[in-house]
mmCIF file of C-alpha atoms and ligand atoms in Angstrom:
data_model
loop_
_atom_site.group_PDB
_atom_site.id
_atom_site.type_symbol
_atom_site.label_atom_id
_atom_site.label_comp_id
_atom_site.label_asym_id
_atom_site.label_seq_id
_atom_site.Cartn_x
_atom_site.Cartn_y
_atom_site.Cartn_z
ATOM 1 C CA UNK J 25 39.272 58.730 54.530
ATOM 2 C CA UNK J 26 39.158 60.571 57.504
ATOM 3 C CA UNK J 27 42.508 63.479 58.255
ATOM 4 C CA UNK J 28 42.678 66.034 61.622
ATOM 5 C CA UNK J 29 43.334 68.902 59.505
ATOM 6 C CA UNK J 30 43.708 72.708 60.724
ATOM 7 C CA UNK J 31 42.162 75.314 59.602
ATOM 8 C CA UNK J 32 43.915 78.736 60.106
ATOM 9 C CA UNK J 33 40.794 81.220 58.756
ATOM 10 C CA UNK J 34 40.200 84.684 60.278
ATOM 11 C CA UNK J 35 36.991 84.733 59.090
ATOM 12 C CA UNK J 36 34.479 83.648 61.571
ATOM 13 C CA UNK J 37 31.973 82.522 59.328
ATOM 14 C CA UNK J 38 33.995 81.445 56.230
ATOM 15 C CA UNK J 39 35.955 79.412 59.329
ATOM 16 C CA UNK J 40 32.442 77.236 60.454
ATOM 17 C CA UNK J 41 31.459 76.861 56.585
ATOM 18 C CA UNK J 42 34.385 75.106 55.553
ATOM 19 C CA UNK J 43 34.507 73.210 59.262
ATOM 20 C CA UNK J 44 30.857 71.631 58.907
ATOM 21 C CA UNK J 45 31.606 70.601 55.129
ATOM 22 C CA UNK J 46 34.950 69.178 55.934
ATOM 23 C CA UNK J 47 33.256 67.535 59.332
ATOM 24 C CA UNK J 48 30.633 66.215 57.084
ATOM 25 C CA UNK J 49 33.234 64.532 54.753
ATOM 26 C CA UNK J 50 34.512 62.453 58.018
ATOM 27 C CA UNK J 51 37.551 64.471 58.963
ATOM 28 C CA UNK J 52 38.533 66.099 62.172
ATOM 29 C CA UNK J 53 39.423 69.410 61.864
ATOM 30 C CA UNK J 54 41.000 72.582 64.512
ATOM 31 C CA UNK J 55 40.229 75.580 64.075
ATOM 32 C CA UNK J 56 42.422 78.652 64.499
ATOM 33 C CA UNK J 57 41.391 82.386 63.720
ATOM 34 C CA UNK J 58 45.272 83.592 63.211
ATOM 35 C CA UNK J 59 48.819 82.104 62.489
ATOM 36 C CA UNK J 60 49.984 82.511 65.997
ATOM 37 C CA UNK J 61 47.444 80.680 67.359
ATOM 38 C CA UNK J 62 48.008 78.224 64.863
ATOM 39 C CA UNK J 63 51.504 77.699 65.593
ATOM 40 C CA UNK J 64 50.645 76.868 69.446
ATOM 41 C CA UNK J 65 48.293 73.887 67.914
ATOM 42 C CA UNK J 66 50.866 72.552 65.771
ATOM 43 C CA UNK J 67 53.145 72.147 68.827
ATOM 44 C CA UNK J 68 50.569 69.841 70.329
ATOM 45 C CA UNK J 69 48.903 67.763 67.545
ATOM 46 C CA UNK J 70 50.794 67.378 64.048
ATOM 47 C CA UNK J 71 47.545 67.620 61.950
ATOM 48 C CA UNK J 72 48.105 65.530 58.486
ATOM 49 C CA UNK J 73 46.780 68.844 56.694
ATOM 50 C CA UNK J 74 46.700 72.321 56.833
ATOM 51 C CA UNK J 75 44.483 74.876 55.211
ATOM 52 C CA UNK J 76 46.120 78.242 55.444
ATOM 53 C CA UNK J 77 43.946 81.538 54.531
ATOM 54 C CA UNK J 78 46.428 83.658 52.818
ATOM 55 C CA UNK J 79 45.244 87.451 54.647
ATOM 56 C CA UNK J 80 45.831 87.086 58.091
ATOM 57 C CA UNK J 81 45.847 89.415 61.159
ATOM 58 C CA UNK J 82 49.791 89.319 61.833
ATOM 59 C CA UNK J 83 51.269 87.056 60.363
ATOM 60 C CA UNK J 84 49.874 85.881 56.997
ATOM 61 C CA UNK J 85 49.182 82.994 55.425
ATOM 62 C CA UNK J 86 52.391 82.743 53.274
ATOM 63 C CA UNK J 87 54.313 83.571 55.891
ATOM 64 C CA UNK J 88 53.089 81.121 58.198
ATOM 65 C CA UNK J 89 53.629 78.744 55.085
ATOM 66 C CA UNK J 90 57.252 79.540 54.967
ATOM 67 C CA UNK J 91 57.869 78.679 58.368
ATOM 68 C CA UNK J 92 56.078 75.354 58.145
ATOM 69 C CA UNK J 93 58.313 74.380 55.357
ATOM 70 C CA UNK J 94 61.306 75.443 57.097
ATOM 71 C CA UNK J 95 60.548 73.315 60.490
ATOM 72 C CA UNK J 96 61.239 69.370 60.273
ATOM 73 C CA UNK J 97 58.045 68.757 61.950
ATOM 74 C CA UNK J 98 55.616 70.030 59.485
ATOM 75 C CA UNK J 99 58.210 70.018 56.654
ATOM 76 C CA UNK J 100 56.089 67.056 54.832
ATOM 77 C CA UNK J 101 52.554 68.108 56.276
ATOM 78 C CA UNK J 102 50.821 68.653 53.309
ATOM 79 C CA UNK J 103 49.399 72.772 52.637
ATOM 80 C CA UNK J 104 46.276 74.306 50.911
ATOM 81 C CA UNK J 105 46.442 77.873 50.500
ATOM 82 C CA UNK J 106 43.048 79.502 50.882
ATOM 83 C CA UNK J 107 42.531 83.118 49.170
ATOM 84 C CA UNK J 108 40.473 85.571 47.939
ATOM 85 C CA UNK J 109 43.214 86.287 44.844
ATOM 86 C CA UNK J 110 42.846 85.333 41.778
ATOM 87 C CA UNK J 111 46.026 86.749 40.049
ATOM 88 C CA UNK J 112 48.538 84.379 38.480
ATOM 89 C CA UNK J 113 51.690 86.045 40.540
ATOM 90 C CA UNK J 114 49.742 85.724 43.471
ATOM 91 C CA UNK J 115 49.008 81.867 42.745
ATOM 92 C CA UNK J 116 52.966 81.127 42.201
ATOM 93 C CA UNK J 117 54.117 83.095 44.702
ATOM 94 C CA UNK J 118 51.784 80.667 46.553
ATOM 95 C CA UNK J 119 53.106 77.932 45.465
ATOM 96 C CA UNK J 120 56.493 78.949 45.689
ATOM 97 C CA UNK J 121 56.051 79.132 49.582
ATOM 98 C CA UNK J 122 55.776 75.354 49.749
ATOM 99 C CA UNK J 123 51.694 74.847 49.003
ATOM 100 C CA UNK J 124 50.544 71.717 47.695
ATOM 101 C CA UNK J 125 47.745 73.650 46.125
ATOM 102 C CA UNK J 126 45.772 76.500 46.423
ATOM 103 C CA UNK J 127 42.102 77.139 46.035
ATOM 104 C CA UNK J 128 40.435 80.667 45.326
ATOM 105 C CA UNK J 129 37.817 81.874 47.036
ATOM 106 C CA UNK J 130 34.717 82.038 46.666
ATOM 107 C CA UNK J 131 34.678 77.821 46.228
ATOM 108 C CA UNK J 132 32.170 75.442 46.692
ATOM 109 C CA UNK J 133 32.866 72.653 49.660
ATOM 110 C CA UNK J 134 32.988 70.528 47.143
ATOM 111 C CA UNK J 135 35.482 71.511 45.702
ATOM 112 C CA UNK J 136 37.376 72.141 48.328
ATOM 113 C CA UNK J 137 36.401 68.427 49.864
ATOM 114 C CA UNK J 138 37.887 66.957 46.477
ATOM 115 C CA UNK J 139 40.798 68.877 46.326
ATOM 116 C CA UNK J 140 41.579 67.907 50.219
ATOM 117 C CA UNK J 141 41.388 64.255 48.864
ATOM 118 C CA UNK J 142 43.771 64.843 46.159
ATOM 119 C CA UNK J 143 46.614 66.482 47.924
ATOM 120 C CA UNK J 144 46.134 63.229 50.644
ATOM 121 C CA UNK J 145 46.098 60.209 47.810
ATOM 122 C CA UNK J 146 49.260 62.499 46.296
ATOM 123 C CA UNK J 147 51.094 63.308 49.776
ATOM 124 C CA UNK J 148 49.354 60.600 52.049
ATOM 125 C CA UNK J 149 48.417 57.680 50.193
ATOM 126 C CA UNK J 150 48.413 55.866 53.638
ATOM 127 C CA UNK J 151 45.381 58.343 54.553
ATOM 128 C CA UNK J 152 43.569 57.144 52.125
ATOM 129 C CA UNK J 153 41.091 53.925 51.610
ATOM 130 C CA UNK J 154 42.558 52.694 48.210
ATOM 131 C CA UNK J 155 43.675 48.859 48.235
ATOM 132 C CA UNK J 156 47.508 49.457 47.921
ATOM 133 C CA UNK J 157 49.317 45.733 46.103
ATOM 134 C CA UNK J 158 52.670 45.100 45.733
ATOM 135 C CA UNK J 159 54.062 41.425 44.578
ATOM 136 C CA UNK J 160 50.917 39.591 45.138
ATOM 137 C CA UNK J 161 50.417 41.500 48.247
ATOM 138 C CA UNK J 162 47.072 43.048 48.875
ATOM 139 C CA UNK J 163 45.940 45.442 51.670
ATOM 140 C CA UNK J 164 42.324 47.077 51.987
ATOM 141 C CA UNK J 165 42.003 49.345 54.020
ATOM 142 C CA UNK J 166 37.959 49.308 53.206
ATOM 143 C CA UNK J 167 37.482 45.568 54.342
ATOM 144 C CA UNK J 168 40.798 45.767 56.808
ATOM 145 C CA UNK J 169 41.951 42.390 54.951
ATOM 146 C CA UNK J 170 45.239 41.536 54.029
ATOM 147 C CA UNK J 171 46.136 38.530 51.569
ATOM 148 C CA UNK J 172 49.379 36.968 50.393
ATOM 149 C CA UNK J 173 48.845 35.835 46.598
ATOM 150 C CA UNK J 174 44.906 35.727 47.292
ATOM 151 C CA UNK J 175 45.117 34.032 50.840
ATOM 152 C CA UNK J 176 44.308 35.603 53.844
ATOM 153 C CA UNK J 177 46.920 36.577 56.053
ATOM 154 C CA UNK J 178 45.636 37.748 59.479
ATOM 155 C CA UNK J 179 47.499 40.404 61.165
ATOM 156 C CA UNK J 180 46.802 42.870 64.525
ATOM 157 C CA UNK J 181 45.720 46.261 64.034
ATOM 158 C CA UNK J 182 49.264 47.877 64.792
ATOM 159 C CA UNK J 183 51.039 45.190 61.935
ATOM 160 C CA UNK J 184 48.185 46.330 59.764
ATOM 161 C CA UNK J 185 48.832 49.930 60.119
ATOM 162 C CA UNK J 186 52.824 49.485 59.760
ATOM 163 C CA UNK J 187 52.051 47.432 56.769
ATOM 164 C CA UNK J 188 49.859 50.202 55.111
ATOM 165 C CA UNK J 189 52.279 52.611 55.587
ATOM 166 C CA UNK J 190 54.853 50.200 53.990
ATOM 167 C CA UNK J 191 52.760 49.619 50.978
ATOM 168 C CA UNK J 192 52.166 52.854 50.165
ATOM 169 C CA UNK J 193 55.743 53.938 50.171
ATOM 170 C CA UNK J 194 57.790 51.637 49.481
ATOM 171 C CA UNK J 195 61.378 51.212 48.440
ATOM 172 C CA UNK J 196 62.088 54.169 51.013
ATOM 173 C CA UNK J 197 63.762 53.222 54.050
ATOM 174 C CA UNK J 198 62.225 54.605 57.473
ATOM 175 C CA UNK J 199 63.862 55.014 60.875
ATOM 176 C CA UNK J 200 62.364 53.761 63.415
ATOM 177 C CA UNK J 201 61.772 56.896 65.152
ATOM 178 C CA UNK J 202 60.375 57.757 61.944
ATOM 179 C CA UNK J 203 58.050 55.037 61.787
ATOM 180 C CA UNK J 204 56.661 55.650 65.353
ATOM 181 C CA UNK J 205 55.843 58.916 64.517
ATOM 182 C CA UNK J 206 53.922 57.955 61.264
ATOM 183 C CA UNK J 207 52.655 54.645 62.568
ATOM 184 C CA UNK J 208 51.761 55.008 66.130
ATOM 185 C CA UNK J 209 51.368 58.690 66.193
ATOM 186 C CA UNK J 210 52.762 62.113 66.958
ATOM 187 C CA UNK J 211 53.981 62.630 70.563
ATOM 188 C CA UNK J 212 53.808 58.930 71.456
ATOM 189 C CA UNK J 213 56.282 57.896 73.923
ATOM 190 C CA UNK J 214 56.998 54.454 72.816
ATOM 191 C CA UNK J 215 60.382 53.072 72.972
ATOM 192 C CA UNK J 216 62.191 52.363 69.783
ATOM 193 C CA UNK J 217 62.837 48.505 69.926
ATOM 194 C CA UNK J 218 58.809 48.585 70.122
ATOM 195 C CA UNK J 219 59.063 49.183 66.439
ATOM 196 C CA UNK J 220 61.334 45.959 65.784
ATOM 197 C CA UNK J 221 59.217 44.287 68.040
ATOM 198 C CA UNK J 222 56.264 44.706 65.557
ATOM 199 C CA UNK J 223 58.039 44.725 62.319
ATOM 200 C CA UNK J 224 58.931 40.843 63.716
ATOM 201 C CA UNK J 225 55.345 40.096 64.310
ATOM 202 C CA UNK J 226 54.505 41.867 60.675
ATOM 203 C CA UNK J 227 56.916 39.481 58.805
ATOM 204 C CA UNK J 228 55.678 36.224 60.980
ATOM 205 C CA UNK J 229 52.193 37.501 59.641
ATOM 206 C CA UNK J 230 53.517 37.428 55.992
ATOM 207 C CA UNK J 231 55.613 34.204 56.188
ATOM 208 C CA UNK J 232 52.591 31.714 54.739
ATOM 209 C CA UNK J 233 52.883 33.159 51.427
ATOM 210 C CA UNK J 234 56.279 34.573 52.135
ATOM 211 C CA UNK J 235 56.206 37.769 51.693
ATOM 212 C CA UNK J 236 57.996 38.483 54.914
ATOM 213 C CA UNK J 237 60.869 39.315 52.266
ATOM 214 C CA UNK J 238 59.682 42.355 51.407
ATOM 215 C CA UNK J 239 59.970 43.659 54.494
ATOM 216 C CA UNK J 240 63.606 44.216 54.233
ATOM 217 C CA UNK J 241 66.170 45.492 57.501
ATOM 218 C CA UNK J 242 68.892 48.276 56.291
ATOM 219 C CA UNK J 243 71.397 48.141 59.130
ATOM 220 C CA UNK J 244 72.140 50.868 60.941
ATOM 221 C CA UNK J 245 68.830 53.034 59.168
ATOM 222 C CA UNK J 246 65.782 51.312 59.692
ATOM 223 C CA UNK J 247 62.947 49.261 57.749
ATOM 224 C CA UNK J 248 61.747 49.028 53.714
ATOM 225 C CA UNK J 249 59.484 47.663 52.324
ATOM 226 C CA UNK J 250 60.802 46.341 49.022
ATOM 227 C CA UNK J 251 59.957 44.354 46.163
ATOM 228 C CA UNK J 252 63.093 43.777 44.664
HETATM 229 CA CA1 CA U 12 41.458 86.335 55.809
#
């Protein structure tokens, strides 16, 4: 599983410590000393998660928490609050801001590295490598191998991805503007009837075993991915 994930830590050297350990675990991750700057890097790249120190010069962690909740584009990014508190108010008034989960400091990278991969398989299964089945349907993302009711179905790489985001939530339905931004990425300028374009060549993919039929049109919203 590799994430981009930011890292807003005022700390210098707290800042590098968690960045190798995180690096070594396979993920990309920016690096911000203070919310502000923080906020300027979210504008650019939508990171998939965000590792907020609670004390920060200006404004603090919560804070910057609370604003993240509040703004559509980071509304879903998943947030671990970093802090040197251990108090029990401290830890729900953390929470209450929006966190995912919060982690006291001092913590070993490990901990921290396992708790990253928690809060991803909870808020972005599609981030991680687990093989994801639904009706006979099997995806790894390991081995990059679909198959319909044990036979291999072969797909391209952007029906794979679309699929794997699919799988791992279904029975919502997705715009397609929605689905670009998940599927081919923040800040891609790809028009809309791109996405129709592939969810065609996705259920063409599926049709041997049929399960092209759980890739299910809702008119005038977008795309599911149903079982039912
Ligand atoms: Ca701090």
């Amino acid at each position: 599983m590799s994430a981009t994930i930011l890292l807003v830590e005022d700390e210098p050297a707290i800042q590098e410590l968690v960045k190798f350990n995180l690096q070594q675990a396979g993920h990309n991750v920016i690096g911000t000393l203070d919310a502000e700057e923080a906020l300027r890097v979210i504008h650019d790249v939508l990171p998939d998660l965000m590792l907020l120190d609670w004390m920060l010069p200006g404004m603090s962690g919560v804070e910057l928490a609370r604003r993240l909740r509040a703004d559509a584009r980071t509304h879903d990014t998943p947030i671990i609050m970093l802090t040197a508190r251990g108090e029990e108010h401290d830890k729900i008034a953390g929470l209450e801001t929006g966190a995912d989960d919060y982690i006291t400091k001092p913590f070993s990278p490990r901990e921290l590295v396992a708790r990253i991969k928690a809060v991803l398989r909870r808020r972005a299964p599609q981030m991680t490598e687990d093989p994801v089945e639904v009706a006979g349907l099997r995806l790894d993302p390991v081995s990059h191998r679909v198959t319909g009711n044990r036979l291999p179905l072969d797909l391209g790489p952007t029906e794979f991805r679309l699929l794997h985001y699919l799988m791992t939530h279904p029975e919502r339905v997705y715009s397609r503007s929605q689905l670009l931004d998940q599927v081919w990425g923040d800040h891609v300028f790809v028009e809309e009837r791109t996405v129709d374009v592939h969810i065609r060549r996705l259920r063409r993919a599926l049709e041997p075993t049929r399960h092209d039929r759980l890739i299910q049109t809702v008119r005038g919203a977008g795309y599911r991915l149903s079982a039912s």
